[in-house]
Amino acid sequence: MATEVKVPALGESVTEATVGEWLKQPGDAVAADEPIVSLETDKVAVEVPSPVAGVLMEFVVELGETVEVGAVIAKIEAGATGAAKGEEAGRAAEQREESNEADTASSSDGSLTMSPAVRRAVIEHGVDPTTIKGSGKDGRLTKEDVVAAAKAKKDSSGAAATSAPAPSPSPTPAPAAKGERREERVKMTRMRQTIAKRLKGAQEEAALLTTFNDCDMTAVIEARNAYKDVFAKKHGIKLGFMSFFAKAAALALKDVPSVNAQIDGDEIVYHDYIDLSVAVSAPNGLVVPVVRSIDAMSFAEIELAIADFGKRAKAGELTMEDMKGGTFTISNGGVFGSLMSTPIINPPQSAVLGLHRIEDRPVAVNGEVVIRPMMYLALSYDHRIIDGREAVTALKIMKEAIEDPMRMLIDL
């Protein structure tokens, strides 16, 4: 008798998900607890494991279909050790062909559509999919094709084996013939739809305002250069700038608690802890995992936590619990070269700190013009709960802590 694979509980207030990627195909042998499908929720991708060892017999739902918690999505022949046979094998092959309709294929106009796994591999390895010969059905690209192409590119020591451009969030179409114009339609993932809805909702509900300041990064850069080797040797992690800003934010939020608060109905909720949401890039969009109680953490603990989140976000391994909560957000657009921006708050939070690129600029110091490594800081906040004086004060505390890191050690 076939064992049903059902959509598991997905986390608080999450009732449905989208079938994002089949990790196994009908006829494949699976081990107990081996992931067979990836579901996309509003926040993260969730892998569903097989409840038993056996053979995957059939998919009950299609790729891209929305499914609710508890719904049956596949069936497994428990105890089987090989590929399905007879009529079951025929059904498996038929189902495999249907599921492959969403895999990478070359359309008549030369554009590409790719499965989530292949698209993620293209982005991660920075290869041009139009230059790779697919080994799948009808010449479709597989994840293995992309990985092999990336390896060939690396082994060629600079020879453009795959003509890889800079990584892009969408596939690069083949060069169009002169005068030809092309379009590609890609369905928004559930995560991207949720991001769009939340950001628009934040603009419509909150009274958003942004205050700016510039920050001299000289002291932090000198401290980092002086101790980075010893720090890495002792803690097994590089000393980055994010831990400095996390510590600086902790000082400011303790002194100006409204920046760490949130509105709940007609009440203001103040927190005596600081759970920092750190914006990181994931294959399907920006996600904000939460580093909890940063005010009680060391520099090394903060760096290790953020590095772990970044690694798991890239691999699509963040969980719902990782994303839960958060009282304040730091978003670093500087890693992409941003000079200045007005970040949008992450509801129900009331403020977000935007970091930007560091660049040498002339500034006046003690009556003389000198060149210093400067960064623009931006604090966006909900004016319904945070007054301008409080926002400016909080940002000024962060600036002063970065320009004089000793303040972070003696709690000034």
Short mmCIF file of C-alpha atoms in Angstrom, two decimals:
data_model
loop_
_atom_site.label_atom_id
_atom_site.label_comp_id
_atom_site.label_asym_id
_atom_site.label_seq_id
_atom_site.Cartn_x
_atom_site.Cartn_y
_atom_site.Cartn_z
CA MET A 1 0.00 0.00 0.00
CA ALA A 2 1.34 3.40 -0.97
CA THR A 3 2.39 5.84 1.77
CA GLU A 4 1.15 9.40 1.34
CA VAL A 5 3.52 12.36 1.58
CA LYS A 6 1.73 15.36 3.06
CA VAL A 7 2.55 19.05 3.43
CA PRO A 8 3.94 19.46 6.96
CA ALA A 9 3.24 22.31 9.38
CA LEU A 10 5.02 25.33 7.92
CA GLY A 11 5.23 27.64 10.89
CA GLU A 12 3.10 30.12 12.76
CA SER A 13 0.36 31.71 10.60
CA VAL A 14 1.62 29.95 7.42
CA THR A 15 -1.13 27.77 5.94
CA GLU A 16 -0.06 27.16 2.35
CA ALA A 17 2.95 26.93 0.06
CA THR A 18 3.86 26.52 -3.61
CA VAL A 19 5.49 23.40 -5.05
CA GLY A 20 8.82 24.87 -6.09
CA GLU A 21 11.00 21.93 -7.09
CA TRP A 22 10.82 18.15 -7.19
CA LEU A 23 14.07 16.77 -5.75
CA LYS A 24 13.19 13.21 -6.74
CA GLN A 25 11.32 11.79 -9.74
CA PRO A 26 8.77 8.94 -9.97
CA GLY A 27 10.62 5.63 -10.04
CA ASP A 28 13.51 6.94 -7.90
CA ALA A 29 14.47 5.07 -4.74
CA VAL A 30 14.29 7.25 -1.62
CA ALA A 31 15.54 6.79 1.90
CA ALA A 32 13.55 7.62 5.00
CA ASP A 33 13.82 11.34 5.81
CA GLU A 34 15.40 12.06 2.41
CA PRO A 35 14.02 15.33 0.90
CA ILE A 36 11.81 14.74 -2.12
CA VAL A 37 10.28 18.15 -2.77
CA SER A 38 10.96 21.82 -2.00
CA LEU A 39 8.00 24.00 -1.08
CA GLU A 40 8.13 27.79 -1.30
CA THR A 41 6.40 29.65 1.52
CA ASP A 42 5.99 33.37 2.04
CA LYS A 43 9.42 33.52 3.67
CA VAL A 44 11.59 30.47 3.00
CA ALA A 45 11.88 27.27 0.99
CA VAL A 46 10.97 24.16 2.99
CA GLU A 47 12.17 20.69 2.02
CA VAL A 48 9.70 17.86 2.66
CA PRO A 49 11.32 14.52 3.56
CA SER A 50 10.05 11.05 2.71
CA PRO A 51 8.27 9.46 5.68
CA VAL A 52 9.49 5.98 4.67
CA ALA A 53 12.15 4.24 2.61
CA GLY A 54 10.94 2.99 -0.74
CA VAL A 55 10.24 4.17 -4.29
CA LEU A 56 8.55 7.42 -5.28
CA MET A 57 5.51 6.29 -7.27
CA GLU A 58 3.73 9.46 -8.34
CA PHE A 59 3.18 13.16 -7.86
CA VAL A 60 -0.31 14.10 -6.75
CA VAL A 61 0.17 17.82 -7.44
CA GLU A 62 1.95 19.74 -10.18
CA LEU A 63 5.01 21.96 -10.07
CA GLY A 64 3.95 25.51 -9.21
CA GLU A 65 0.66 24.43 -7.63
CA THR A 66 -0.44 25.98 -4.33
CA VAL A 67 -0.96 23.40 -1.58
CA GLU A 68 -2.29 23.68 1.97
CA VAL A 69 -0.86 22.19 5.15
CA GLY A 70 -1.90 18.54 5.36
CA ALA A 71 -2.51 18.12 1.62
CA VAL A 72 -1.19 14.96 -0.08
CA ILE A 73 1.50 15.84 -2.61
CA ALA A 74 3.09 12.48 -3.50
CA LYS A 75 2.91 8.73 -2.90
CA ILE A 76 5.69 6.32 -2.01
CA GLU A 77 5.77 2.51 -2.27
CA ALA A 78 7.19 1.65 1.14
CA GLY A 79 9.89 -1.02 1.28
CA ALA A 80 10.57 -1.11 -2.47
CA THR A 81 14.25 -1.09 -3.38
CA GLY A 82 14.34 -0.32 -7.08
CA ALA A 83 12.61 1.62 -9.79
CA ALA A 84 8.88 1.00 -10.25
CA LYS A 85 7.95 -1.77 -12.69
CA GLY A 86 5.13 -2.64 -15.08
CA GLU A 87 2.18 -0.30 -15.08
CA GLU A 88 3.59 1.62 -12.11
CA ALA A 89 6.80 2.31 -14.03
CA GLY A 90 4.74 3.49 -16.97
CA ARG A 91 2.83 5.91 -14.79
CA ALA A 92 6.11 7.08 -13.27
CA ALA A 93 7.62 7.79 -16.67
CA GLU A 94 4.49 9.61 -17.77
CA GLN A 95 4.53 11.68 -14.58
CA ARG A 96 8.23 12.43 -15.04
CA GLU A 97 7.60 13.82 -18.49
CA GLU A 98 4.80 16.02 -17.17
CA SER A 99 6.95 17.35 -14.35
CA ASN A 100 9.80 18.07 -16.74
CA GLU A 101 7.62 20.54 -18.59
CA ALA A 102 8.79 23.10 -16.02
CA ASP A 103 12.48 22.23 -16.43
CA THR A 104 14.87 24.16 -18.60
CA ALA A 105 13.85 24.25 -22.26
CA SER A 106 14.67 26.23 -25.36
CA SER A 107 11.57 27.86 -26.77
CA SER A 108 10.96 28.70 -30.40
CA ASP A 109 12.09 32.30 -29.95
CA GLY A 110 15.39 31.27 -28.34
CA SER A 111 14.51 32.42 -24.81
CA LEU A 112 14.96 30.14 -21.82
CA THR A 113 12.74 28.94 -19.02
CA MET A 114 14.44 27.14 -16.15
CA SER A 115 13.46 25.05 -13.19
CA PRO A 116 14.15 26.58 -9.77
CA ALA A 117 17.14 24.27 -9.20
CA VAL A 118 18.74 25.14 -12.54
CA ARG A 119 18.00 28.86 -12.16
CA ARG A 120 19.56 28.83 -8.69
CA ALA A 121 22.67 27.04 -10.03
CA VAL A 122 23.02 29.56 -12.88
CA ILE A 123 22.89 32.46 -10.41
CA GLU A 124 25.26 30.82 -7.94
CA HIS A 125 27.92 29.87 -10.48
CA GLY A 126 27.58 32.95 -12.70
CA VAL A 127 27.38 31.09 -16.02
CA ASP A 128 25.54 31.98 -19.21
CA PRO A 129 22.86 29.29 -19.72
CA THR A 130 22.60 30.03 -23.44
CA THR A 131 26.16 28.76 -23.98
CA ILE A 132 25.61 25.41 -22.24
CA LYS A 133 24.43 22.32 -24.12
CA GLY A 134 21.69 20.62 -22.13
CA SER A 135 21.81 16.88 -21.52
CA GLY A 136 18.19 16.58 -20.45
CA LYS A 137 15.14 15.66 -22.48
CA ASP A 138 14.84 17.76 -25.66
CA GLY A 139 18.13 19.47 -24.83
CA ARG A 140 16.97 20.87 -21.52
CA LEU A 141 19.54 22.09 -19.03
CA THR A 142 20.02 20.20 -15.81
CA LYS A 143 21.70 21.33 -12.61
CA GLU A 144 24.57 18.96 -13.42
CA ASP A 145 25.07 20.68 -16.79
CA VAL A 146 25.45 24.05 -15.06
CA VAL A 147 27.86 22.73 -12.42
CA ALA A 148 29.96 21.02 -15.08
CA ALA A 149 30.10 24.21 -17.15
CA ALA A 150 31.16 26.23 -14.11
CA LYS A 151 33.90 23.70 -13.35
CA ALA A 152 35.13 23.81 -16.94
CA LYS A 153 35.26 27.59 -16.76
CA LYS A 154 37.29 27.46 -13.55
CA ASP A 155 39.67 24.82 -14.89
CA SER A 156 40.35 26.86 -18.01
CA SER A 157 42.11 29.48 -15.83
CA GLY A 158 40.45 32.46 -17.36
CA ALA A 159 39.52 31.03 -20.75
CA ALA A 160 35.86 31.91 -21.33
CA ALA A 161 34.64 28.31 -21.42
CA THR A 162 31.08 29.34 -20.73
CA SER A 163 31.19 33.05 -21.54
CA ALA A 164 29.88 33.75 -18.04
CA PRO A 165 28.56 37.26 -17.37
CA ALA A 166 28.10 38.70 -13.89
CA PRO A 167 25.45 36.75 -11.94
CA SER A 168 21.93 37.91 -12.70
CA PRO A 169 18.61 37.18 -10.99
CA SER A 170 17.15 36.05 -14.31
CA PRO A 171 18.50 34.05 -17.26
CA THR A 172 20.32 35.90 -20.01
CA PRO A 173 18.68 35.29 -23.40
CA ALA A 174 20.73 34.50 -26.46
CA PRO A 175 21.82 37.53 -28.49
CA ALA A 176 18.90 38.66 -30.61
CA ALA A 177 19.16 39.04 -34.35
CA LYS A 178 19.40 42.63 -35.54
CA GLY A 179 16.03 44.32 -35.21
CA GLU A 180 14.55 41.46 -33.20
CA ARG A 181 12.90 42.26 -29.85
CA ARG A 182 12.23 39.64 -27.21
CA GLU A 183 10.36 39.29 -23.97
CA GLU A 184 10.33 36.65 -21.25
CA ARG A 185 7.56 36.06 -18.74
CA VAL A 186 8.50 34.37 -15.47
CA LYS A 187 5.88 33.76 -12.80
CA MET A 188 6.67 35.53 -9.53
CA THR A 189 7.62 33.16 -6.75
CA ARG A 190 5.48 33.15 -3.64
CA MET A 191 8.35 34.76 -1.74
CA ARG A 192 8.67 37.58 -4.29
CA GLN A 193 4.91 38.17 -4.20
CA THR A 194 5.03 38.40 -0.41
CA ILE A 195 8.02 40.76 -0.48
CA ALA A 196 6.15 43.02 -2.89
CA LYS A 197 3.00 42.96 -0.76
CA ARG A 198 4.84 43.67 2.50
CA LEU A 199 6.91 46.53 1.11
CA LYS A 200 3.89 48.19 -0.47
CA GLY A 201 1.95 47.69 2.75
CA ALA A 202 4.71 49.34 4.75
CA GLN A 203 4.58 52.39 2.48
CA GLU A 204 0.81 52.65 2.72
CA GLU A 205 0.47 52.13 6.48
CA ALA A 206 3.56 53.66 8.10
CA ALA A 207 4.47 57.34 8.10
CA LEU A 208 7.89 56.72 6.58
CA LEU A 209 10.68 59.23 6.91
CA THR A 210 14.46 58.89 6.45
CA THR A 211 17.23 60.78 8.20
CA PHE A 212 20.83 60.72 6.96
CA ASN A 213 24.31 61.18 8.37
CA ASP A 214 27.80 60.50 7.13
CA CYS A 215 30.31 58.47 9.08
CA ASP A 216 34.10 58.50 9.11
CA MET A 217 35.16 54.85 8.94
CA THR A 218 38.84 55.50 9.72
CA ALA A 219 38.83 54.20 13.31
CA VAL A 220 36.88 51.03 12.50
CA ILE A 221 39.07 50.28 9.48
CA GLU A 222 42.22 50.74 11.56
CA ALA A 223 40.87 48.53 14.35
CA ARG A 224 39.85 45.87 11.87
CA ASN A 225 43.23 45.91 10.11
CA ALA A 226 45.07 45.73 13.43
CA TYR A 227 43.17 42.76 14.84
CA LYS A 228 41.65 40.87 11.91
CA ASP A 229 44.35 38.17 11.76
CA VAL A 230 44.34 37.50 15.50
CA PHE A 231 40.53 37.61 15.52
CA ALA A 232 40.23 35.09 12.68
CA LYS A 233 42.80 32.77 14.30
CA LYS A 234 41.01 32.81 17.66
CA HIS A 235 37.38 32.71 16.54
CA GLY A 236 37.54 31.07 13.12
CA ILE A 237 35.66 33.91 11.44
CA LYS A 238 36.66 37.15 9.73
CA LEU A 239 36.13 40.43 11.55
CA GLY A 240 33.72 42.38 9.37
CA PHE A 241 32.03 45.75 9.64
CA MET A 242 28.59 44.35 10.41
CA SER A 243 29.46 43.42 14.00
CA PHE A 244 30.61 47.00 14.63
CA PHE A 245 27.33 48.40 13.32
CA ALA A 246 25.31 45.80 15.25
CA LYS A 247 27.05 46.86 18.46
CA ALA A 248 26.62 50.55 17.61
CA ALA A 249 22.92 49.97 16.94
CA ALA A 250 22.58 48.20 20.29
CA LEU A 251 23.93 51.28 22.08
CA ALA A 252 21.53 53.57 20.22
CA LEU A 253 18.45 51.40 20.71
CA LYS A 254 19.08 51.09 24.44
CA ASP A 255 19.26 54.89 24.73
CA VAL A 256 16.34 55.53 22.37
CA PRO A 257 13.90 52.63 23.02
CA SER A 258 11.21 53.90 20.63
CA VAL A 259 13.46 52.98 17.68
CA ASN A 260 13.36 49.39 18.95
CA ALA A 261 9.59 49.40 19.57
CA GLN A 262 6.53 48.62 17.44
CA ILE A 263 2.87 49.53 17.18
CA ASP A 264 0.28 46.88 18.06
CA GLY A 265 -3.23 48.24 17.57
CA ASP A 266 -3.50 51.30 19.79
CA GLU A 267 -0.53 50.27 21.95
CA ILE A 268 3.23 50.71 21.68
CA VAL A 269 5.26 47.60 22.51
CA TYR A 270 8.73 48.33 23.93
CA HIS A 271 11.37 45.58 23.99
CA ASP A 272 14.13 45.25 26.59
CA TYR A 273 16.05 43.04 24.15
CA ILE A 274 17.36 43.63 20.63
CA ASP A 275 16.65 40.99 17.98
CA LEU A 276 18.44 42.16 14.86
CA SER A 277 17.04 41.30 11.42
CA VAL A 278 19.92 41.18 8.95
CA ALA A 279 18.99 41.51 5.29
CA VAL A 280 20.77 38.86 3.19
CA SER A 281 20.37 37.73 -0.41
CA ALA A 282 18.74 34.38 -1.16
CA PRO A 283 18.12 32.74 -4.56
CA ASN A 284 14.49 33.90 -4.61
CA GLY A 285 14.93 37.36 -3.10
CA LEU A 286 15.95 39.27 -0.01
CA VAL A 287 15.35 37.56 3.33
CA VAL A 288 15.84 38.83 6.88
CA PRO A 289 16.88 36.15 9.38
CA VAL A 290 17.06 37.28 13.00
CA VAL A 291 20.13 37.38 15.26
CA ARG A 292 18.61 37.29 18.72
CA SER A 293 19.75 39.37 21.72
CA ILE A 294 22.67 41.02 19.92
CA ASP A 295 23.05 43.36 22.87
CA ALA A 296 24.31 40.38 24.89
CA MET A 297 26.58 38.97 22.15
CA SER A 298 30.29 39.43 21.49
CA PHE A 299 31.72 40.62 18.18
CA ALA A 300 32.70 37.06 17.31
CA GLU A 301 29.26 35.66 18.14
CA ILE A 302 27.61 38.26 15.92
CA GLU A 303 29.98 37.59 13.00
CA LEU A 304 29.50 33.82 13.30
CA ALA A 305 25.70 34.13 13.41
CA ILE A 306 25.54 36.44 10.39
CA ALA A 307 27.96 34.28 8.38
CA ASP A 308 25.88 31.19 9.13
CA PHE A 309 22.69 32.94 8.00
CA GLY A 310 24.35 34.12 4.80
CA LYS A 311 25.57 30.62 3.97
CA ARG A 312 22.22 28.99 4.68
CA ALA A 313 20.31 31.70 2.80
CA LYS A 314 22.41 31.05 -0.30
CA ALA A 315 21.76 27.32 0.02
CA GLY A 316 18.04 27.85 0.62
CA GLU A 317 18.24 26.25 4.07
CA LEU A 318 16.77 28.97 6.29
CA THR A 319 13.82 27.89 8.42
CA MET A 320 10.68 29.69 9.48
CA GLU A 321 12.06 29.97 13.01
CA ASP A 322 15.14 31.79 11.64
CA MET A 323 12.87 34.49 10.20
CA LYS A 324 10.54 34.87 13.15
CA GLY A 325 10.47 38.12 15.14
CA GLY A 326 13.04 40.87 14.91
CA THR A 327 12.89 44.32 16.49
CA PHE A 328 15.27 46.28 14.24
CA THR A 329 16.85 45.73 10.81
CA ILE A 330 20.23 46.51 9.25
CA SER A 331 20.44 46.38 5.45
CA ASN A 332 23.83 46.73 3.75
CA GLY A 333 23.40 48.01 0.22
CA GLY A 334 27.05 48.99 0.19
CA VAL A 335 28.12 45.47 -0.75
CA PHE A 336 26.40 46.09 -4.11
CA GLY A 337 27.93 49.56 -4.53
CA SER A 338 25.04 51.72 -3.30
CA LEU A 339 26.08 55.28 -2.36
CA MET A 340 22.80 56.29 -0.69
CA SER A 341 19.28 54.94 -0.33
CA THR A 342 16.05 55.25 1.66
CA PRO A 343 15.44 51.74 3.02
CA ILE A 344 11.89 50.60 3.81
CA ILE A 345 11.07 49.31 7.29
CA ASN A 346 10.34 45.64 7.87
CA PRO A 347 6.84 45.56 9.48
CA PRO A 348 5.95 45.41 12.29
CA GLN A 349 9.32 46.94 13.10
CA SER A 350 9.54 50.72 13.24
CA ALA A 351 13.05 51.43 11.92
CA VAL A 352 15.78 50.15 9.62
CA LEU A 353 19.42 51.21 9.26
CA GLY A 354 20.80 51.36 5.74
CA LEU A 355 24.57 50.98 5.20
CA HIS A 356 26.30 52.06 1.99
CA ARG A 357 29.62 51.84 0.23
CA ILE A 358 32.77 53.29 1.73
CA GLU A 359 34.55 55.82 -0.45
CA ASP A 360 37.36 58.30 0.04
CA ARG A 361 36.02 61.86 0.20
CA PRO A 362 37.47 65.24 1.17
CA VAL A 363 36.26 66.36 4.60
CA ALA A 364 37.19 69.18 6.95
CA VAL A 365 39.04 68.05 10.09
CA ASN A 366 40.36 70.65 12.54
CA GLY A 367 40.19 73.34 9.90
CA GLU A 368 42.01 71.32 7.24
CA VAL A 369 40.71 69.41 4.24
CA VAL A 370 41.73 65.76 4.42
CA ILE A 371 40.74 62.58 2.61
CA ARG A 372 38.83 60.11 4.75
CA PRO A 373 36.95 56.83 4.09
CA MET A 374 33.33 57.95 4.46
CA MET A 375 30.00 56.12 4.49
CA TYR A 376 26.48 57.54 4.30
CA LEU A 377 24.13 56.12 6.93
CA ALA A 378 20.35 56.19 6.47
CA LEU A 379 17.78 55.55 9.18
CA SER A 380 14.23 55.09 7.89
CA TYR A 381 11.57 55.13 10.58
CA ASP A 382 7.85 55.19 11.26
CA HIS A 383 7.04 58.76 12.27
CA ARG A 384 3.86 57.56 14.00
CA ILE A 385 5.95 56.16 16.83
CA ILE A 386 9.40 57.75 16.46
CA ASP A 387 9.85 61.52 16.60
CA GLY A 388 12.43 63.22 14.42
CA ARG A 389 14.51 64.14 17.47
CA GLU A 390 14.65 60.49 18.55
CA ALA A 391 15.59 59.24 15.09
CA VAL A 392 18.35 61.82 14.66
CA THR A 393 19.66 61.10 18.16
CA ALA A 394 19.76 57.34 17.54
CA LEU A 395 21.61 57.76 14.24
CA LYS A 396 24.06 60.20 15.85
CA ILE A 397 24.84 57.65 18.59
CA MET A 398 25.56 55.02 15.93
CA LYS A 399 27.82 57.44 14.03
CA GLU A 400 29.76 58.38 17.16
CA ALA A 401 30.23 54.74 18.15
CA ILE A 402 31.64 53.86 14.74
CA GLU A 403 33.94 56.88 14.69
CA ASP A 404 35.13 56.07 18.23
CA PRO A 405 34.79 52.29 18.77
CA MET A 406 35.95 52.60 22.38
CA ARG A 407 32.42 53.81 23.14
CA MET A 408 31.17 50.30 22.40
CA LEU A 409 33.52 48.83 24.99
CA ILE A 410 32.68 51.21 27.81
CA ASP A 411 28.96 51.53 26.96
CA LEU A 412 28.80 55.22 26.07
#
